[in-house]
Amino acid sequence: MSLANTYARYPVEFVSGEGAWLTDSKGERYLDFLAGIAVNNLGHSHPRLVEAVREQAGRLIHVSNLFYTEPNVRLAERLCARSFGESVFFCNSGAEANEAAIKLARKHRPRGDVIVALNAFHGRTYGALSATPQEAKQAPFAPLVPGFRAVEASDVAAAVDADTAAVLIEPIQGESGVNVMSSELLAGIRAACDEVGAALIFDEVQTGMGRTGSLWAYEQLGVVPDAMTLAKGLAGGLPMGALVIGPKLQEVFVPGDHGSTFAGGPLVSAAANVALDVIDDETFLARVRETGERLVAKLQELPYVVSVRGRGLMVAAEINVEAPKLATRALLEQQLIINATGATTLRFLPPLIVGADEIDEAVDRLKKLDI
Ligand SMILES: *Cc1c(COP(=O)(O)O)cnc(C)c1O
């Protein structure tokens, strides 16, 4: 096999998709409750997304960031209009968005520390990895970038001091199993940052773009950051990341400070504009909250489920059987795509267009597993 040995892949090859369904090379249909890891928020082959990408690909794909393009400028304006943002730096992934955020924080307070929470996940590049305090991911790649301090989420506020450049935190931790930070905890961190002039940066790479039932998770948590990072669902499946910069940090970057050749091209920007058209709609977001509640309620009926947590369609179930084995059986025996984020944790990230009938179907398939 000529693919690098960095993933434990399942023995399934997909060839097409529609809505919440994928079809493999044998013609078998699968119900997708992972959505490319919170990427395909519009589902597969959404007609408006496909049409916009086709149209833009035939017009203009790339020109570099030495010039403007209409889809990119419009996207930046829309992201700012619908958040605390004053400006947006575009990139191509979540890790890169966090790299940009870390550089922004360091330039704001030179040589300052970046405080992160234990169990956080911010990406795999060196800066983002240094902000990801997980032994198995970090240890083989030491030495890491200096200047990161990892503490329990509940101790972050107390850890902020005059040497702190920023707190970088996921409002809901995704990769470590959908751990929701409380409004009180985040408000405490906000106050601690304000006291010393440190930046509060939310990593909304997974929680953004409607995943939790509001366009951004911070809107439901009632705490506004100074910057936030986006990627995953931003361009409906195409690779795009962004750092949204609020008023406090607006003057920090100047030309030459940061850049990326591919970033914010017209093709991915056109896709992201369609993703926003569909998702940034109160009726759509209300449905995300409703289907999310239905999923939580249904999962609680399963005999091996101990507890369920989450927001909107970002849901995890704590179970009393081995989660990685169950996820594999769900895939191979029931054609249901879910994933395990830990030994006893299952995560559900269906596309946001998922129907109530498909929620019921997914839980029925889990029931049929007979565990
Ligand atoms: C996935 C993820 C990242 C990394 O994104 P990549 O596009 O894989 O680099 C960073 N932060 C969070 C919260 C994520 O879920």
CSV table of C-alpha atoms and ligand atoms in Angstrom, one decimal:
chain,number,residue,atom,x,y,z
A,1,MET,CA,0.0,0.0,0.0
A,2,SER,CA,1.6,3.3,-1.1
A,3,LEU,CA,-0.3,5.5,1.4
A,4,ALA,CA,1.8,6.6,4.3
A,5,ASN,CA,1.2,4.7,7.5
A,6,THR,CA,-0.4,7.5,9.5
A,7,TYR,CA,-4.0,6.2,9.7
A,8,ALA,CA,-5.7,3.0,10.8
A,9,ARG,CA,-8.2,2.9,7.9
A,10,TYR,CA,-11.4,0.8,7.7
A,11,PRO,CA,-11.6,-1.7,4.8
A,12,VAL,CA,-14.2,0.4,3.0
A,13,GLU,CA,-13.8,2.5,-0.2
A,14,PHE,CA,-16.4,5.2,-0.9
A,15,VAL,CA,-17.3,6.3,-4.4
A,16,SER,CA,-20.3,8.6,-4.1
A,17,GLY,CA,-22.6,10.3,-1.6
A,18,GLU,CA,-25.9,12.1,-1.3
A,19,GLY,CA,-27.3,13.8,1.8
A,20,ALA,CA,-26.5,11.8,4.8
A,21,TRP,CA,-25.7,8.7,2.7
A,22,LEU,CA,-22.5,7.3,1.2
A,23,THR,CA,-22.1,4.5,-1.3
A,24,ASP,CA,-19.1,2.2,-1.4
A,25,SER,CA,-17.3,0.5,-4.3
A,26,LYS,CA,-19.6,-2.6,-3.9
A,27,GLY,CA,-22.7,-0.5,-4.2
A,28,GLU,CA,-23.6,-0.8,-0.5
A,29,ARG,CA,-25.2,2.3,1.2
A,30,TYR,CA,-24.0,3.7,4.5
A,31,LEU,CA,-25.6,6.2,6.9
A,32,ASP,CA,-23.0,8.8,7.6
A,33,PHE,CA,-23.0,10.1,11.2
A,34,LEU,CA,-19.5,11.4,11.1
A,35,ALA,CA,-19.7,13.8,8.1
A,36,GLY,CA,-16.0,13.6,7.2
A,37,ILE,CA,-15.3,14.5,10.9
A,38,ALA,CA,-17.7,17.5,11.1
A,39,VAL,CA,-16.8,18.7,7.6
A,40,ASN,CA,-19.7,17.8,5.3
A,41,ASN,CA,-22.2,19.9,7.3
A,42,LEU,CA,-24.4,20.3,4.2
A,43,GLY,CA,-24.3,16.5,3.6
A,44,HIS,CA,-22.8,15.0,0.4
A,45,SER,CA,-23.4,16.4,-3.1
A,46,HIS,CA,-25.6,19.3,-1.9
A,47,PRO,CA,-27.0,20.6,-5.2
A,48,ARG,CA,-26.3,24.3,-4.4
A,49,LEU,CA,-22.7,23.6,-3.3
A,50,VAL,CA,-22.0,21.4,-6.3
A,51,GLU,CA,-23.4,24.0,-8.7
A,52,ALA,CA,-21.4,26.9,-7.1
A,53,VAL,CA,-18.1,24.9,-7.2
A,54,ARG,CA,-18.7,23.9,-10.9
A,55,GLU,CA,-19.5,27.4,-11.8
A,56,GLN,CA,-16.5,28.9,-10.0
A,57,ALA,CA,-14.1,26.3,-11.3
A,58,GLY,CA,-15.1,27.2,-14.8
A,59,ARG,CA,-14.5,30.9,-14.1
A,60,LEU,CA,-11.4,31.2,-11.9
A,61,ILE,CA,-9.7,28.8,-9.5
A,62,HIS,CA,-6.6,30.6,-8.1
A,63,VAL,CA,-4.8,33.9,-8.4
A,64,SER,CA,-2.8,34.2,-5.1
A,65,ASN,CA,-3.2,36.6,-2.3
A,66,LEU,CA,-1.4,39.4,-4.2
A,67,PHE,CA,-4.9,40.2,-5.6
A,68,TYR,CA,-8.5,40.4,-4.6
A,69,THR,CA,-11.3,38.1,-5.7
A,70,GLU,CA,-15.0,38.9,-5.2
A,71,PRO,CA,-15.9,35.5,-3.5
A,72,ASN,CA,-13.1,35.9,-1.0
A,73,VAL,CA,-13.8,39.5,-0.1
A,74,ARG,CA,-17.6,38.8,0.2
A,75,LEU,CA,-16.9,35.8,2.5
A,76,ALA,CA,-14.6,37.9,4.8
A,77,GLU,CA,-17.3,40.6,5.0
A,78,ARG,CA,-20.0,38.0,5.8
A,79,LEU,CA,-17.9,36.3,8.5
A,80,CYS,CA,-17.2,39.6,10.2
A,81,ALA,CA,-20.8,40.8,9.9
A,82,ARG,CA,-22.0,37.5,11.6
A,83,SER,CA,-19.4,37.6,14.5
A,84,PHE,CA,-17.3,39.9,16.6
A,85,GLY,CA,-14.7,40.0,13.8
A,86,GLU,CA,-13.1,43.0,12.2
A,87,SER,CA,-11.0,41.1,9.7
A,88,VAL,CA,-10.3,37.5,8.6
A,89,PHE,CA,-7.0,35.7,7.8
A,90,PHE,CA,-7.6,32.7,5.5
A,91,CYS,CA,-5.7,29.5,5.4
A,92,ASN,CA,-6.3,25.9,4.4
A,93,SER,CA,-6.9,23.8,7.6
A,94,GLY,CA,-7.7,24.0,11.3
A,95,ALA,CA,-4.0,23.5,12.3
A,96,GLU,CA,-3.0,26.4,10.1
A,97,ALA,CA,-5.8,28.6,11.6
A,98,ASN,CA,-4.4,27.9,15.0
A,99,GLU,CA,-0.8,28.6,13.8
A,100,ALA,CA,-2.0,32.0,12.7
A,101,ALA,CA,-3.8,32.5,16.0
A,102,ILE,CA,-0.6,31.6,18.0
A,103,LYS,CA,1.5,34.0,15.9
A,104,LEU,CA,-1.1,36.8,16.4
A,105,ALA,CA,-1.1,36.2,20.2
A,106,ARG,CA,2.7,36.2,20.3
A,107,LYS,CA,3.0,39.4,18.3
A,108,HIS,CA,0.4,41.0,20.6
A,109,ARG,CA,2.4,40.1,23.7
A,110,PRO,CA,6.0,39.3,22.6
A,111,ARG,CA,7.5,36.2,24.4
A,112,GLY,CA,4.2,35.6,26.2
A,113,ASP,CA,2.9,32.2,27.1
A,114,VAL,CA,-0.1,30.5,25.5
A,115,ILE,CA,-2.3,28.7,28.0
A,116,VAL,CA,-4.2,25.6,26.8
A,117,ALA,CA,-6.5,23.1,28.5
A,118,LEU,CA,-5.6,19.5,29.1
A,119,ASN,CA,-7.1,17.1,26.5
A,120,ALA,CA,-7.3,19.9,24.0
A,121,PHE,CA,-6.9,19.2,20.3
A,122,HIS,CA,-5.6,22.1,18.1
A,123,GLY,CA,-3.9,20.2,15.2
A,124,ARG,CA,-0.8,18.4,14.1
A,125,THR,CA,1.7,21.0,12.8
A,126,TYR,CA,4.4,22.0,15.3
A,127,GLY,CA,2.8,25.1,16.8
A,128,ALA,CA,-0.7,23.5,17.0
A,129,LEU,CA,0.8,20.2,18.2
A,130,SER,CA,2.6,22.1,21.0
A,131,ALA,CA,-0.8,23.5,22.0
A,132,THR,CA,-2.2,19.9,22.0
A,133,PRO,CA,-1.2,18.4,25.4
A,134,GLN,CA,-1.7,14.7,24.7
A,135,GLU,CA,1.3,12.6,25.5
A,136,ALA,CA,0.8,10.1,22.6
A,137,LYS,CA,0.6,12.8,20.0
A,138,GLN,CA,3.5,15.0,21.4
A,139,ALA,CA,6.1,12.7,22.9
A,140,PRO,CA,7.5,11.2,19.6
A,141,PHE,CA,8.0,14.7,18.2
A,142,ALA,CA,9.9,16.5,21.0
A,143,PRO,CA,11.3,19.0,21.3
A,144,LEU,CA,8.1,21.1,20.8
A,145,VAL,CA,7.7,24.8,20.4
A,146,PRO,CA,8.3,26.5,23.8
A,147,GLY,CA,6.0,28.8,25.6
A,148,PHE,CA,2.8,26.6,26.0
A,149,ARG,CA,1.4,25.9,29.4
A,150,ALA,CA,-1.3,23.1,29.8
A,151,VAL,CA,-3.6,23.1,32.8
A,152,GLU,CA,-6.9,21.5,33.7
A,153,ALA,CA,-9.7,23.5,32.0
A,154,SER,CA,-11.0,24.4,35.5
A,155,ASP,CA,-7.6,25.9,36.3
A,156,VAL,CA,-7.1,28.0,33.2
A,157,ALA,CA,-8.4,31.3,34.6
A,158,ALA,CA,-6.1,31.0,37.7
A,159,ALA,CA,-3.1,30.3,35.4
A,160,VAL,CA,-3.5,33.5,33.5
A,161,ASP,CA,-0.9,36.1,34.6
A,162,ALA,CA,1.1,39.1,33.3
A,163,ASP,CA,3.2,36.8,31.1
A,164,THR,CA,0.2,35.3,29.4
A,165,ALA,CA,-0.1,36.2,25.7
A,166,ALA,CA,-3.3,34.2,25.2
A,167,VAL,CA,-5.6,31.4,26.2
A,168,LEU,CA,-6.4,29.1,23.3
A,169,ILE,CA,-9.4,26.9,24.1
A,170,GLU,CA,-12.1,24.9,22.4
A,171,PRO,CA,-15.5,26.0,23.8
A,172,ILE,CA,-16.5,22.3,23.4
A,173,GLN,CA,-13.6,19.9,23.1
A,174,GLY,CA,-14.2,17.7,20.1
A,175,GLU,CA,-11.5,15.2,19.6
A,176,SER,CA,-11.3,14.3,23.3
A,177,GLY,CA,-15.0,13.4,23.3
A,178,VAL,CA,-17.4,16.4,23.2
A,179,ASN,CA,-16.6,18.0,26.6
A,180,VAL,CA,-18.7,21.1,26.9
A,181,MET,CA,-17.1,24.1,28.8
A,182,SER,CA,-19.6,25.8,31.0
A,183,SER,CA,-20.5,29.5,30.5
A,184,GLU,CA,-19.2,30.2,34.0
A,185,LEU,CA,-15.8,28.7,33.3
A,186,LEU,CA,-15.4,30.6,30.1
A,187,ALA,CA,-16.7,33.8,31.7
A,188,GLY,CA,-14.0,33.3,34.4
A,189,ILE,CA,-11.3,32.9,31.7
A,190,ARG,CA,-12.6,36.0,29.9
A,191,ALA,CA,-12.3,38.1,33.0
A,192,ALA,CA,-8.8,36.8,33.8
A,193,CYS,CA,-7.6,37.6,30.3
A,194,ASP,CA,-9.2,41.1,30.5
A,195,GLU,CA,-7.4,41.8,33.8
A,196,VAL,CA,-3.9,41.3,32.3
A,197,GLY,CA,-4.6,42.2,28.7
A,198,ALA,CA,-4.2,38.7,27.4
A,199,ALA,CA,-6.1,37.5,24.3
A,200,LEU,CA,-8.9,34.9,24.5
A,201,ILE,CA,-8.9,32.7,21.4
A,202,PHE,CA,-11.6,30.2,20.8
A,203,ASP,CA,-10.8,27.2,18.6
A,204,GLU,CA,-14.2,26.8,16.8
A,205,VAL,CA,-12.7,24.6,14.1
A,206,GLN,CA,-15.2,21.8,15.0
A,207,THR,CA,-17.9,23.7,16.8
A,208,GLY,CA,-18.3,26.5,14.2
A,209,MET,CA,-20.5,26.6,11.1
A,210,GLY,CA,-23.8,25.6,12.8
A,211,ARG,CA,-22.5,22.3,14.4
A,212,THR,CA,-23.9,23.1,17.8
A,213,GLY,CA,-27.1,24.7,16.7
A,214,SER,CA,-25.9,28.3,16.5
A,215,LEU,CA,-23.6,29.6,13.8
A,216,TRP,CA,-20.7,29.8,16.4
A,217,ALA,CA,-20.7,27.9,19.7
A,218,TYR,CA,-19.7,31.1,21.6
A,219,GLU,CA,-23.1,32.6,20.9
A,220,GLN,CA,-24.8,30.1,23.1
A,221,LEU,CA,-22.1,30.3,25.8
A,222,GLY,CA,-22.4,34.0,26.2
A,223,VAL,CA,-18.6,34.7,26.1
A,224,VAL,CA,-17.1,36.6,23.2
A,225,PRO,CA,-13.4,35.9,22.3
A,226,ASP,CA,-10.8,38.2,20.8
A,227,ALA,CA,-10.2,35.8,17.9
A,228,MET,CA,-11.6,32.5,16.7
A,229,THR,CA,-10.3,29.8,14.4
A,230,LEU,CA,-12.4,28.0,11.9
A,231,ALA,CA,-12.0,25.2,9.4
A,232,LYS,CA,-13.8,21.8,9.1
A,233,GLY,CA,-17.3,22.8,8.0
A,234,LEU,CA,-16.3,26.2,6.7
A,235,ALA,CA,-16.3,25.4,3.0
A,236,GLY,CA,-18.8,22.5,3.0
A,237,GLY,CA,-16.1,19.9,2.3
A,238,LEU,CA,-13.4,21.8,0.5
A,239,PRO,CA,-10.2,22.6,2.5
A,240,MET,CA,-10.4,26.0,4.1
A,241,GLY,CA,-9.4,27.5,7.4
A,242,ALA,CA,-9.8,31.0,8.9
A,243,LEU,CA,-8.7,33.2,11.8
A,244,VAL,CA,-11.4,35.7,12.6
A,245,ILE,CA,-9.8,38.7,14.4
A,246,GLY,CA,-11.7,41.0,16.7
A,247,PRO,CA,-11.1,44.7,17.6
A,248,LYS,CA,-8.5,44.1,20.3
A,249,LEU,CA,-6.1,42.3,18.0
A,250,GLN,CA,-7.1,44.0,14.7
A,251,GLU,CA,-4.0,46.2,14.5
A,252,VAL,CA,-1.5,43.4,15.3
A,253,PHE,CA,-0.8,41.9,11.9
A,254,VAL,CA,0.8,44.0,9.2
A,255,PRO,CA,1.8,43.0,5.6
A,256,GLY,CA,4.6,40.4,5.7
A,257,ASP,CA,3.7,39.0,9.1
A,258,HIS,CA,1.9,35.9,7.8
A,259,GLY,CA,0.7,34.3,4.6
A,260,SER,CA,-0.3,31.2,2.6
A,261,THR,CA,-0.1,30.7,-1.1
A,262,PHE,CA,-3.4,28.8,-1.6
A,263,ALA,CA,-5.4,30.4,1.1
A,264,GLY,CA,-8.8,31.9,0.5
A,265,GLY,CA,-8.9,31.2,-3.2
A,266,PRO,CA,-12.0,31.9,-5.2
A,267,LEU,CA,-13.1,28.3,-5.5
A,268,VAL,CA,-13.0,27.5,-1.8
A,269,SER,CA,-14.5,30.9,-1.0
A,270,ALA,CA,-17.4,30.3,-3.4
A,271,ALA,CA,-18.1,27.0,-1.6
A,272,ALA,CA,-17.9,28.7,1.9
A,273,ASN,CA,-20.4,31.4,0.7
A,274,VAL,CA,-22.9,28.6,-0.2
A,275,ALA,CA,-22.2,26.9,3.2
A,276,LEU,CA,-23.1,30.2,4.9
A,277,ASP,CA,-26.1,30.7,2.7
A,278,VAL,CA,-27.5,27.4,3.9
A,279,ILE,CA,-26.4,27.3,7.5
A,280,ASP,CA,-26.8,30.9,8.6
A,281,ASP,CA,-30.5,30.7,8.7
A,282,GLU,CA,-32.5,30.6,12.0
A,283,THR,CA,-35.0,28.0,10.7
A,284,PHE,CA,-32.0,25.7,9.7
A,285,LEU,CA,-30.2,26.2,13.0
A,286,ALA,CA,-33.4,25.6,15.0
A,287,ARG,CA,-33.7,22.2,13.2
A,288,VAL,CA,-30.1,21.4,14.1
A,289,ARG,CA,-31.0,21.9,17.7
A,290,GLU,CA,-34.2,19.8,17.4
A,291,THR,CA,-32.6,16.9,15.6
A,292,GLY,CA,-29.7,17.1,18.1
A,293,GLU,CA,-32.2,16.8,21.0
A,294,ARG,CA,-33.9,13.9,19.2
A,295,LEU,CA,-30.5,12.1,18.8
A,296,VAL,CA,-29.6,12.6,22.5
A,297,ALA,CA,-33.0,11.3,23.6
A,298,LYS,CA,-32.9,8.2,21.3
A,299,LEU,CA,-29.3,7.3,22.3
A,300,GLN,CA,-30.4,7.2,26.0
A,301,GLU,CA,-32.7,4.3,25.1
A,302,LEU,CA,-29.8,2.0,24.2
A,303,PRO,CA,-29.0,-0.5,27.0
A,304,TYR,CA,-25.3,0.0,27.0
A,305,VAL,CA,-25.4,3.8,27.0
A,306,VAL,CA,-24.4,5.3,30.4
A,307,SER,CA,-24.8,9.0,29.5
A,308,VAL,CA,-25.1,11.4,26.6
A,309,ARG,CA,-23.7,14.9,26.2
A,310,GLY,CA,-23.3,17.6,23.6
A,311,ARG,CA,-24.8,20.6,21.8
A,312,GLY,CA,-26.8,20.5,18.6
A,313,LEU,CA,-25.4,17.8,16.3
A,314,MET,CA,-22.1,17.4,18.2
A,315,VAL,CA,-23.0,14.6,20.5
A,316,ALA,CA,-21.1,11.9,22.5
A,317,ALA,CA,-22.3,8.9,24.4
A,318,GLU,CA,-20.5,7.3,27.3
A,319,ILE,CA,-21.0,3.5,27.0
A,320,ASN,CA,-20.2,0.5,29.1
A,321,VAL,CA,-18.7,-1.6,26.3
A,322,GLU,CA,-15.6,-1.1,24.1
A,323,ALA,CA,-16.3,1.9,21.9
A,324,PRO,CA,-13.7,1.3,19.1
A,325,LYS,CA,-15.1,-2.2,18.6
A,326,LEU,CA,-18.7,-1.0,18.6
A,327,ALA,CA,-17.9,1.7,16.0
A,328,THR,CA,-16.2,-0.9,13.8
A,329,ARG,CA,-19.2,-3.3,14.1
A,330,ALA,CA,-21.6,-0.5,13.4
A,331,LEU,CA,-19.7,0.3,10.2
A,332,LEU,CA,-19.2,-3.3,8.9
A,333,GLU,CA,-22.4,-4.9,10.1
A,334,GLN,CA,-24.9,-2.1,10.1
A,335,GLN,CA,-23.4,0.3,7.5
A,336,LEU,CA,-23.6,3.1,10.1
A,337,ILE,CA,-20.6,5.5,10.2
A,338,ILE,CA,-19.8,6.8,13.7
A,339,ASN,CA,-16.5,7.1,15.6
A,340,ALA,CA,-14.9,6.4,19.0
A,341,THR,CA,-13.0,9.2,20.6
A,342,GLY,CA,-11.9,7.0,23.6
A,343,ALA,CA,-12.2,3.5,25.1
A,344,THR,CA,-15.8,4.1,26.2
A,345,THR,CA,-16.8,7.1,24.2
A,346,LEU,CA,-18.8,7.2,20.9
A,347,ARG,CA,-19.1,10.5,18.9
A,348,PHE,CA,-21.9,11.4,16.6
A,349,LEU,CA,-21.4,14.2,14.0
A,350,PRO,CA,-24.1,13.8,11.4
A,351,PRO,CA,-24.4,16.3,8.5
A,352,LEU,CA,-26.5,19.2,9.7
A,353,ILE,CA,-29.1,18.5,7.0
A,354,VAL,CA,-29.9,15.1,8.6
A,355,GLY,CA,-33.6,14.2,9.0
A,356,ALA,CA,-35.5,13.0,12.1
A,357,ASP,CA,-36.1,9.7,10.2
A,358,GLU,CA,-32.4,9.3,9.7
A,359,ILE,CA,-31.7,10.0,13.4
A,360,ASP,CA,-34.2,7.2,14.2
A,361,GLU,CA,-32.6,4.9,11.5
A,362,ALA,CA,-29.1,5.4,13.0
A,363,VAL,CA,-30.3,4.5,16.5
A,364,ASP,CA,-32.3,1.5,15.1
A,365,ARG,CA,-29.1,0.3,13.5
A,366,LEU,CA,-27.3,0.5,16.8
A,367,LYS,CA,-30.1,-1.5,18.4
A,368,LYS,CA,-29.8,-4.2,15.8
A,369,LEU,CA,-26.1,-4.6,16.7
A,370,ASP,CA,-27.4,-6.7,19.6
A,371,ILE,CA,-24.8,-5.9,22.3
B,1,LIG,C1,-9.9,19.1,13.6
B,1,LIG,C2,-9.5,20.1,14.5
B,1,LIG,C3,-8.3,20.8,14.4
B,1,LIG,C4,-7.3,20.5,13.3
B,1,LIG,O1,-7.8,20.8,12.0
B,1,LIG,P1,-7.0,20.2,10.7
B,1,LIG,O2,-7.9,20.8,9.6
B,1,LIG,O3,-7.1,18.7,10.8
B,1,LIG,O4,-5.7,20.8,10.7
B,1,LIG,C5,-8.0,21.8,15.3
B,1,LIG,N1,-8.9,22.1,16.3
B,1,LIG,C6,-10.0,21.4,16.5
B,1,LIG,C7,-10.9,21.8,17.6
B,1,LIG,C8,-10.4,20.4,15.6
B,1,LIG,O5,-11.5,19.7,15.8
